[in-house]
CSV table of C-alpha atoms in Angstrom, one decimal:
chain,number,residue,atom,x,y,z
A,161,GLY,CA,73.5,104.9,100.2
A,162,GLN,CA,74.8,101.7,100.1
A,163,ASN,CA,75.3,99.2,102.9
A,164,ILE,CA,76.7,95.2,102.7
A,165,ASP,CA,77.0,93.0,105.4
A,166,GLN,CA,78.6,89.6,104.9
A,167,PRO,CA,80.2,87.2,107.7
A,168,THR,CA,83.4,88.2,108.7
A,169,GLU,CA,85.1,84.4,108.8
A,170,MET,CA,84.0,81.2,108.1
A,171,THR,CA,85.4,77.8,108.2
A,172,ALA,CA,84.6,74.5,106.4
A,173,THR,CA,86.5,70.9,105.7
A,174,GLU,CA,88.1,69.7,102.8
A,175,GLY,CA,85.0,68.4,100.2
A,176,ALA,CA,82.2,69.4,101.8
A,177,ILE,CA,79.9,72.7,100.9
A,178,VAL,CA,79.6,76.3,102.6
A,179,GLN,CA,77.4,78.9,101.7
A,180,ILE,CA,78.1,82.7,101.7
A,181,ASN,CA,75.9,85.3,102.9
A,182,CYS,CA,75.6,88.3,101.5
A,183,THR,CA,72.7,90.7,102.6
A,184,TYR,CA,72.6,94.6,101.1
A,185,GLN,CA,70.4,97.7,101.2
A,186,THR,CA,70.9,99.6,98.4
A,187,SER,CA,69.6,103.0,96.2
A,188,GLY,CA,69.5,101.9,92.3
A,189,PHE,CA,70.4,98.1,92.6
A,190,ASN,CA,71.8,97.0,89.2
A,191,GLY,CA,73.2,93.8,89.7
A,192,LEU,CA,75.7,91.9,92.5
A,193,PHE,CA,78.9,90.4,91.9
A,194,TRP,CA,81.0,87.8,93.9
A,195,TYR,CA,85.3,88.0,93.8
A,196,GLN,CA,87.7,86.0,95.2
A,197,GLN,CA,90.9,87.2,96.5
A,198,HIS,CA,93.6,85.1,97.7
A,199,ALA,CA,96.1,86.6,100.1
A,200,GLY,CA,98.8,89.4,98.6
A,201,GLU,CA,96.7,89.0,94.9
A,202,ALA,CA,94.2,90.8,93.6
A,203,PRO,CA,90.4,90.0,93.5
A,204,THR,CA,88.8,88.1,90.5
A,205,PHE,CA,85.5,88.0,88.9
A,206,LEU,CA,83.2,85.1,90.3
A,207,SER,CA,79.9,85.4,89.4
A,208,TYR,CA,77.0,88.5,88.4
A,209,ASN,CA,73.6,88.2,89.2
A,210,VAL,CA,71.1,90.7,87.8
A,211,LEU,CA,68.0,89.0,88.3
A,212,ASP,CA,66.7,86.6,90.6
A,213,GLY,CA,67.5,82.9,90.9
A,214,LEU,CA,70.6,80.8,91.3
A,215,GLU,CA,73.3,80.8,88.6
A,216,GLU,CA,75.4,78.0,88.7
A,217,LYS,CA,79.5,77.7,87.0
A,218,GLY,CA,81.2,74.6,88.1
A,219,ARG,CA,81.7,74.4,91.7
A,220,PHE,CA,80.4,77.7,92.1
A,221,SER,CA,76.7,78.7,92.3
A,222,SER,CA,75.3,82.1,93.1
A,223,PHE,CA,71.5,83.4,94.3
A,224,LEU,CA,70.2,86.6,94.2
A,225,SER,CA,66.6,87.5,96.1
A,226,ARG,CA,66.3,91.2,94.8
A,227,SER,CA,63.0,91.6,97.0
A,228,LYS,CA,64.7,89.8,100.3
A,229,GLY,CA,68.0,92.3,99.5
A,230,TYR,CA,70.0,88.9,99.6
A,231,SER,CA,72.7,86.9,97.6
A,232,TYR,CA,74.6,84.1,98.7
A,233,LEU,CA,78.1,82.6,97.5
A,234,LEU,CA,77.5,78.2,97.4
A,235,LEU,CA,81.0,76.1,97.3
A,236,LYS,CA,80.7,72.7,96.6
A,237,GLU,CA,83.3,69.7,96.7
A,238,LEU,CA,86.2,72.7,99.3
A,239,GLN,CA,89.5,72.4,98.4
A,240,MET,CA,92.3,73.7,99.9
A,241,LYS,CA,93.0,76.2,97.4
A,242,ASP,CA,89.1,77.3,97.8
A,243,SER,CA,90.7,79.3,100.9
A,244,ALA,CA,90.5,82.9,100.4
A,245,SER,CA,88.5,86.4,100.9
A,246,TYR,CA,85.0,86.2,99.2
A,247,LEU,CA,84.0,90.0,97.8
A,248,CYS,CA,80.2,90.5,97.7
A,249,ALA,CA,79.7,93.9,95.3
A,250,VAL,CA,76.5,95.4,94.3
A,251,PHE,CA,76.3,97.7,91.2
A,252,SER,CA,74.2,100.8,91.1
A,253,GLY,CA,73.8,102.2,87.7
A,254,SER,CA,72.5,105.5,89.0
A,255,ALA,CA,75.7,105.8,90.3
A,256,ARG,CA,77.6,103.8,87.9
A,257,GLN,CA,80.3,102.0,90.5
A,258,LEU,CA,80.2,99.2,92.6
A,259,THR,CA,80.2,99.0,96.5
A,260,PHE,CA,82.0,96.2,98.2
A,261,GLY,CA,81.5,94.5,101.3
A,262,SER,CA,84.0,93.9,103.9
A,263,GLY,CA,84.4,90.6,102.6
A,264,THR,CA,83.7,87.0,104.1
A,265,GLN,CA,87.7,85.0,104.9
A,266,LEU,CA,87.0,81.5,104.2
A,267,THR,CA,89.3,78.7,105.2
A,268,VAL,CA,89.2,75.2,104.5
A,269,LEU,CA,90.7,72.6,106.9
A,270,PRO,CA,92.1,69.3,105.5
B,729,ASP,CA,93.7,87.4,79.4
B,730,VAL,CA,93.3,91.0,80.5
B,731,LYS,CA,96.6,92.4,82.0
B,732,VAL,CA,96.2,95.8,84.6
B,733,THR,CA,99.7,96.7,85.8
B,734,GLN,CA,100.1,98.6,88.5
B,735,SER,CA,103.5,100.3,88.4
B,736,SER,CA,105.0,99.6,92.0
B,737,ARG,CA,104.0,96.6,94.9
B,738,TYR,CA,105.7,98.2,97.4
B,739,LEU,CA,106.1,101.5,97.9
B,740,VAL,CA,107.1,104.2,100.5
B,741,LYS,CA,107.1,108.0,100.9
B,742,ARG,CA,107.2,110.7,103.5
B,743,THR,CA,104.4,112.8,105.1
B,744,GLY,CA,103.7,115.8,102.7
B,745,GLU,CA,105.5,114.1,99.6
B,746,LYS,CA,103.9,114.2,96.0
B,747,VAL,CA,103.2,110.5,95.5
B,748,PHE,CA,101.7,109.0,92.3
B,749,LEU,CA,100.8,105.6,92.1
B,750,GLU,CA,100.6,104.4,87.4
B,751,CYS,CA,98.0,102.1,86.2
B,752,VAL,CA,98.4,100.5,83.1
B,753,GLN,CA,95.8,98.0,81.2
B,754,ASP,CA,96.4,96.1,77.8
B,755,MET,CA,92.7,95.6,76.5
B,756,ASP,CA,91.5,98.8,75.6
B,757,HIS,CA,88.8,98.9,78.3
B,758,GLU,CA,86.9,101.9,78.6
B,759,ASN,CA,86.6,102.1,82.7
B,760,MET,CA,88.9,102.3,85.1
B,761,PHE,CA,88.9,102.7,88.7
B,762,TRP,CA,90.9,102.9,91.9
B,763,TYR,CA,90.0,101.7,95.5
B,764,ARG,CA,91.9,101.6,98.6
B,765,GLN,CA,91.5,97.9,100.8
B,766,ASP,CA,91.6,98.4,104.6
B,767,PRO,CA,91.4,95.7,106.8
B,768,GLY,CA,87.7,95.4,108.0
B,769,LEU,CA,86.6,98.0,106.0
B,770,GLY,CA,87.2,96.1,102.5
B,771,LEU,CA,87.3,98.3,99.0
B,772,ARG,CA,86.5,101.4,99.2
B,773,LEU,CA,86.2,103.7,95.5
B,774,ILE,CA,88.3,106.2,95.6
B,775,TYR,CA,87.9,107.9,91.6
B,776,PHE,CA,87.0,106.3,88.2
B,777,SER,CA,86.9,106.9,84.5
B,778,TYR,CA,84.4,106.3,81.5
B,779,ASP,CA,86.8,108.0,79.1
B,780,VAL,CA,90.2,109.8,78.1
B,781,LYS,CA,89.9,113.0,80.2
B,782,MET,CA,86.8,112.0,81.8
B,783,LYS,CA,87.3,111.4,85.7
B,784,GLU,CA,84.1,111.1,88.4
B,785,LYS,CA,84.7,111.3,92.0
B,786,GLY,CA,84.0,107.7,94.2
B,787,ASP,CA,82.8,107.3,97.5
B,788,ILE,CA,86.6,108.8,99.1
B,789,PRO,CA,88.5,111.2,97.1
B,790,GLU,CA,89.6,113.0,99.8
B,791,GLY,CA,93.0,114.2,99.4
B,792,TYR,CA,93.6,112.1,96.1
B,793,SER,CA,93.7,113.3,91.9
B,794,VAL,CA,93.4,111.4,88.9
B,795,SER,CA,94.4,111.9,85.6
B,796,ARG,CA,93.9,110.3,82.5
B,797,GLU,CA,95.5,111.3,79.2
B,798,LYS,CA,95.8,107.9,77.6
B,799,LYS,CA,93.2,105.5,77.3
B,800,GLU,CA,95.1,102.8,78.5
B,801,ARG,CA,97.0,104.7,81.5
B,802,PHE,CA,95.0,105.9,84.9
B,803,SER,CA,97.1,107.7,87.5
B,804,LEU,CA,96.3,108.1,91.1
B,805,ILE,CA,97.9,110.9,92.6
B,806,LEU,CA,98.5,112.1,96.6
B,807,GLU,CA,98.9,115.3,96.5
B,808,SER,CA,100.6,116.2,99.7
B,809,ALA,CA,101.0,112.1,101.4
B,810,SER,CA,100.1,111.7,105.2
B,811,THR,CA,100.1,108.6,107.4
B,812,ASN,CA,95.9,108.3,106.8
B,813,GLN,CA,96.6,106.9,103.1
B,814,THR,CA,98.9,104.2,104.0
B,815,SER,CA,97.2,101.2,102.5
B,816,MET,CA,96.9,98.9,99.9
B,817,TYR,CA,95.6,100.5,96.6
B,818,LEU,CA,93.9,98.6,93.4
B,819,CYS,CA,93.3,99.5,90.3
B,820,ALA,CA,90.7,98.3,88.2
B,821,SER,CA,89.4,98.2,84.0
B,822,SER,CA,86.4,96.9,82.5
B,823,GLU,CA,84.7,97.1,79.2
B,824,ALA,CA,81.3,100.0,78.8
B,825,PRO,CA,78.6,99.3,79.9
B,826,SER,CA,79.9,100.6,83.5
B,827,ASN,CA,78.1,96.9,84.8
B,828,GLN,CA,80.4,94.8,83.1
B,829,PRO,CA,83.2,92.6,85.6
B,830,GLN,CA,86.5,94.6,86.8
B,831,HIS,CA,89.6,93.2,86.2
B,832,PHE,CA,92.1,94.1,88.8
B,833,GLY,CA,95.5,95.1,89.2
B,834,ASP,CA,98.1,93.2,91.8
B,835,GLY,CA,98.0,96.3,94.2
B,836,THR,CA,100.5,98.7,95.4
B,837,ARG,CA,100.9,98.4,99.0
B,838,LEU,CA,101.8,102.0,99.8
B,839,SER,CA,103.3,103.1,102.9
B,840,ILE,CA,103.7,106.9,104.6
B,841,LEU,CA,105.9,107.7,107.4
């Protein structure tokens, strides 16, 4: 089975940096996704890590350590529009499906 | 851009009714998925399909069935709706292989009275 943990809520200030952590315990791990979901909208894909290390994409970066069952999403130069829920999801190749964490609600304050 | 369209944004039905939720994608994706999203529980996979006429159970298939007669369309059926099926339902699609990013529709907020 899959167990994915991420903080329920986080608050940060506009212009700052925030790190959202995700830990997982899974069988058959084959990669980790991060999605962003604004209130009332569809989740949108942010990043995919399959190997250890840091993947950078503009203001957003995602890190994976498979040995520690740990990932984080790093958001730099926070903007008000970054206020959203951030979903961590683990892909199991054996089950051929994604399992999502409960999401972290990020609030960016002026 | 990929477009995943769900037939209704809001839907209200009564206990015991048979409910159909429709999803259409326009990018010729092989894979399609149905999730429900509830506060504190995140997205949970109900059913998925990797090809026409194929379906596989996800983590919470009880009380649901699906149909995929055409590649672009994936339907979720609540055989006899119950109040505990009140939820936000999200459809998604992705290219093969199965570890490709999923593209989501805007969701259907279903209330069962």
